Amino acid sequence: MAETVEKIKLLKSSPDLSAATYQIHDESHTIGNSLRWMIMKNPKVEFCGYSVPHPSENVINIRIQMYDNASSVDALIDALSQLDKVCEAVEDSYLASLREGKFERWEERY
Amino acid sequence: MQGHDDGEPTVRIREVKKDRVNFVLGNVDLAFANSLRRVMMADIPTVAIDMVEIETNTSVLPDEFIAHRLGMVPLVSANCDEAIRYTRDCVCLAGCSFCSMILELKVSCHDDNTMDVTSDHLEVVPFPPDEESADPGEELSKRGEWFGHPVGKHDRNVPPVLITKIRKGQELKIRCIAKKGIAKEHAKFSPCSAVSFEYDPHNKLRHTTYWYETDIKGEWPLSENAKEEEAPRDDEPFNFNAKPNKFYFEVETDGSLGPQEVVMKGLAELQTKLANLILGLKIGGADQIDIMPDDVPVPHVPPPDNAWSGGDPNTWGMHAGSASGGSSSGWSQTSPTRGGAGSQWSNDASWGGATGTAGWASASSPQTNGWKQ
């Protein structure tokens, strides 16, 4: 590997970071759409959108604009940890359903 | 179907079979459900045959054809996270016991009848000691008994995968090297043979438009999942605030991983992606805030688990499965410029990968495997 690239970088922003565009490396719609949804759930966020600028470049751009000059980095970090919690909650409830065992079981699992 | 999602996400498992699990995911957003689907299909590592050296092939199929078919054979990949490394992360030069498996296919037909060559003829052989790396690693001890073996080889109830057929006097002598990878690199690494995903079976949200000749209901029968939701009345007005809330999944695997493992690994993989992002923000972010408006370069973050950097530049042998090229991209973006290479993303040298992924580019070195260009 000749050069390392940063996972996330700032493309453009206002001086106080209340409106910023981030570029995330090696991610796609998989993270982009979920993250956009989670960021939009934050009432302090005025606007959030994401795009895959070109299909053969594996990057996504995320634009966040905040109300009242709040920090978009905070919104981003909050959204990431909330998404993480969603994953955990789904995992827990999956395991709970598995333990409950109220489903059709066909062959013996290995 | 509610206008807002309330409360905790719910999961209800409806059916578990040896190779599939069917469940209903509720109280999450469409974006998240889709992320889970995408991650299960494309981001879970498995092992598959990646390089093929052909010593003898007198069968009717050409070498590339057989190499491609070998790449598609599912191999047992349980506990892939701990049991094997990516070759790009390994200390070795071109593959060692920590980052690859060797499988041999040595068959010849001496019978008057046509003989089927199947995945059952693939034998896992130990790494030759001279190619063994001295590097300490726990990988080998984490492997299950059948790790890297073709799926169903040790189960009489599972029919083997047919690779080719040979007649009397024909012979195959092939050495295959299996490596770890993810399906974004090549579809053969996907643990899922199918993931079905449905929401809103009555199409109340109008996310799709059905084409019909005379009678929409007669021509578009409802799916089984429609029983889970109330049918709309004929005069029901369209609720433009409604959001999908229940997602019907069926995850079907090819046997390389169990269905439960795929779901759990999928969620774990999503969390890893998020964790990598948070890490990237924490390392780069602090500086960004200080020196904001000017475009001062931010310190580099170590690239987390980079799946895009392509294969090993020193590849010899042909790329198993690369003949399919285009078929590897089951999802939205296909790069039209690189038909043959297994990796869609590999065409940017600045990402620090080997430029020609282990595709045809490197396979064309003359002394590779005895077949002439």
Tab-separated table of N, CA, C and O in Angstrom, chain A residues 37-38 41 86 89-90 93, chain B residues 1-2 4-11 24-30 32-33 243-247:
chain	number	residue	atom	x	y	z
A	37	TRP	N	-30.714	8.869	7.317
A	37	TRP	CA	-31.982	8.766	8.052
A	37	TRP	C	-31.773	9.100	9.523
A	37	TRP	O	-32.531	9.864	10.111
A	38	MET	N	-30.728	8.544	10.131
A	38	MET	CA	-30.490	8.768	11.548
A	38	MET	C	-30.145	10.233	11.828
A	38	MET	O	-30.563	10.790	12.835
A	41	LYS	N	-33.218	12.406	11.851
A	41	LYS	CA	-34.094	12.269	13.025
A	41	LYS	C	-33.731	13.272	14.115
A	41	LYS	O	-34.529	13.514	15.022
A	86	VAL	N	-29.141	0.823	17.403
A	86	VAL	CA	-30.185	0.130	16.638
A	86	VAL	C	-29.728	-1.280	16.289
A	86	VAL	O	-30.475	-2.251	16.451
A	89	ALA	N	-29.980	-3.365	19.309
A	89	ALA	CA	-31.370	-3.674	19.653
A	89	ALA	C	-31.919	-4.757	18.729
A	89	ALA	O	-32.620	-5.667	19.191
A	90	VAL	N	-31.584	-4.659	17.444
A	90	VAL	CA	-32.060	-5.686	16.506
A	90	VAL	C	-31.446	-7.032	16.857
A	90	VAL	O	-32.124	-8.059	16.882
A	93	SER	N	-33.133	-8.426	19.946
A	93	SER	CA	-34.480	-8.911	19.736
A	93	SER	C	-34.477	-10.136	18.817
A	93	SER	O	-35.341	-11.003	18.934
B	1	MET	N	-48.578	-0.203	9.845
B	1	MET	CA	-47.999	0.944	9.138
B	1	MET	C	-48.277	2.235	9.904
B	1	MET	O	-49.406	2.698	9.973
B	2	GLN	N	-47.270	2.767	10.496
B	2	GLN	CA	-47.478	3.988	11.264
B	2	GLN	C	-46.724	5.140	10.640
B	2	GLN	O	-45.773	4.943	9.897
B	4	HIS	N	-44.974	7.199	12.283
B	4	HIS	CA	-43.681	7.326	12.970
B	4	HIS	C	-43.327	5.966	13.516
B	4	HIS	O	-44.204	5.146	13.790
B	5	ASP	N	-42.068	5.694	13.669
B	5	ASP	CA	-41.749	4.407	14.275
B	5	ASP	C	-41.635	4.597	15.774
B	5	ASP	O	-41.047	5.545	16.273
B	6	ASP	N	-42.266	3.703	16.484
B	6	ASP	CA	-42.278	3.866	17.931
B	6	ASP	C	-41.623	2.669	18.584
B	6	ASP	O	-41.833	1.525	18.201
B	7	GLY	N	-40.833	2.964	19.570
B	7	GLY	CA	-40.292	1.905	20.404
B	7	GLY	C	-39.154	1.132	19.770
B	7	GLY	O	-38.628	1.482	18.734
B	8	GLU	N	-38.829	0.077	20.452
B	8	GLU	CA	-37.691	-0.758	20.091
B	8	GLU	C	-37.919	-1.489	18.779
B	8	GLU	O	-39.050	-1.833	18.451
B	9	PRO	N	-36.861	-1.764	18.081
B	9	PRO	CA	-36.996	-2.641	16.917
B	9	PRO	C	-37.440	-4.041	17.352
B	9	PRO	O	-37.093	-4.493	18.442
B	10	THR	N	-38.219	-4.684	16.524
B	10	THR	CA	-38.669	-6.026	16.863
B	10	THR	C	-38.204	-6.999	15.789
B	10	THR	O	-38.064	-6.643	14.629
B	11	VAL	N	-37.962	-8.229	16.230
B	11	VAL	CA	-37.646	-9.283	15.277
B	11	VAL	C	-38.506	-10.479	15.628
B	11	VAL	O	-38.612	-10.853	16.801
B	24	VAL	N	-39.295	-11.459	10.453
B	24	VAL	CA	-39.939	-10.173	10.209
B	24	VAL	C	-39.258	-9.142	11.095
B	24	VAL	O	-39.189	-9.314	12.307
B	25	LEU	N	-38.755	-8.111	10.480
B	25	LEU	CA	-38.096	-7.036	11.212
B	25	LEU	C	-39.085	-5.879	11.290
B	25	LEU	O	-39.665	-5.490	10.277
B	26	GLY	N	-39.296	-5.367	12.498
B	26	GLY	CA	-40.273	-4.293	12.651
B	26	GLY	C	-39.688	-3.093	13.366
B	26	GLY	O	-38.631	-3.198	13.998
B	27	ASN	N	-40.392	-1.955	13.277
B	27	ASN	CA	-40.002	-0.737	13.988
B	27	ASN	C	-38.623	-0.216	13.622
B	27	ASN	O	-37.931	0.351	14.469
B	28	VAL	N	-38.193	-0.450	12.432
B	28	VAL	CA	-36.980	0.230	11.973
B	28	VAL	C	-37.314	0.911	10.656
B	28	VAL	O	-38.360	0.669	10.065
B	29	ASP	N	-36.404	1.756	10.217
B	29	ASP	CA	-36.640	2.469	8.976
B	29	ASP	C	-36.246	1.607	7.784
B	29	ASP	O	-35.425	0.700	7.890
B	30	LEU	N	-36.843	1.941	6.664
B	30	LEU	CA	-36.510	1.247	5.417
B	30	LEU	C	-35.012	1.301	5.142
B	30	LEU	O	-34.405	0.314	4.711
B	32	PHE	N	-32.555	1.374	7.216
B	32	PHE	CA	-31.793	0.432	8.041
B	32	PHE	C	-32.015	-1.000	7.573
B	32	PHE	O	-31.071	-1.791	7.476
B	33	ALA	N	-33.262	-1.334	7.298
B	33	ALA	CA	-33.556	-2.693	6.837
B	33	ALA	C	-32.778	-2.990	5.558
B	33	ALA	O	-32.237	-4.085	5.379
B	243	LYS	N	-45.253	5.282	6.496
B	243	LYS	CA	-43.903	4.798	6.240
B	243	LYS	C	-43.899	3.284	6.413
B	243	LYS	O	-44.649	2.769	7.243
B	244	PRO	N	-43.075	2.569	5.671
B	244	PRO	CA	-43.034	1.125	5.883
B	244	PRO	C	-42.478	0.809	7.263
B	244	PRO	O	-41.605	1.513	7.761
B	245	ASN	N	-43.020	-0.199	7.874
B	245	ASN	CA	-42.631	-0.492	9.245
B	245	ASN	C	-42.305	-1.962	9.474
B	245	ASN	O	-41.668	-2.317	10.438
B	246	LYS	N	-42.764	-2.812	8.594
B	246	LYS	CA	-42.486	-4.256	8.740
B	246	LYS	C	-41.758	-4.744	7.500
B	246	LYS	O	-42.181	-4.453	6.378
B	247	PHE	N	-40.672	-5.470	7.747
B	247	PHE	CA	-39.850	-5.933	6.637
B	247	PHE	C	-39.717	-7.443	6.711
B	247	PHE	O	-39.353	-7.987	7.751
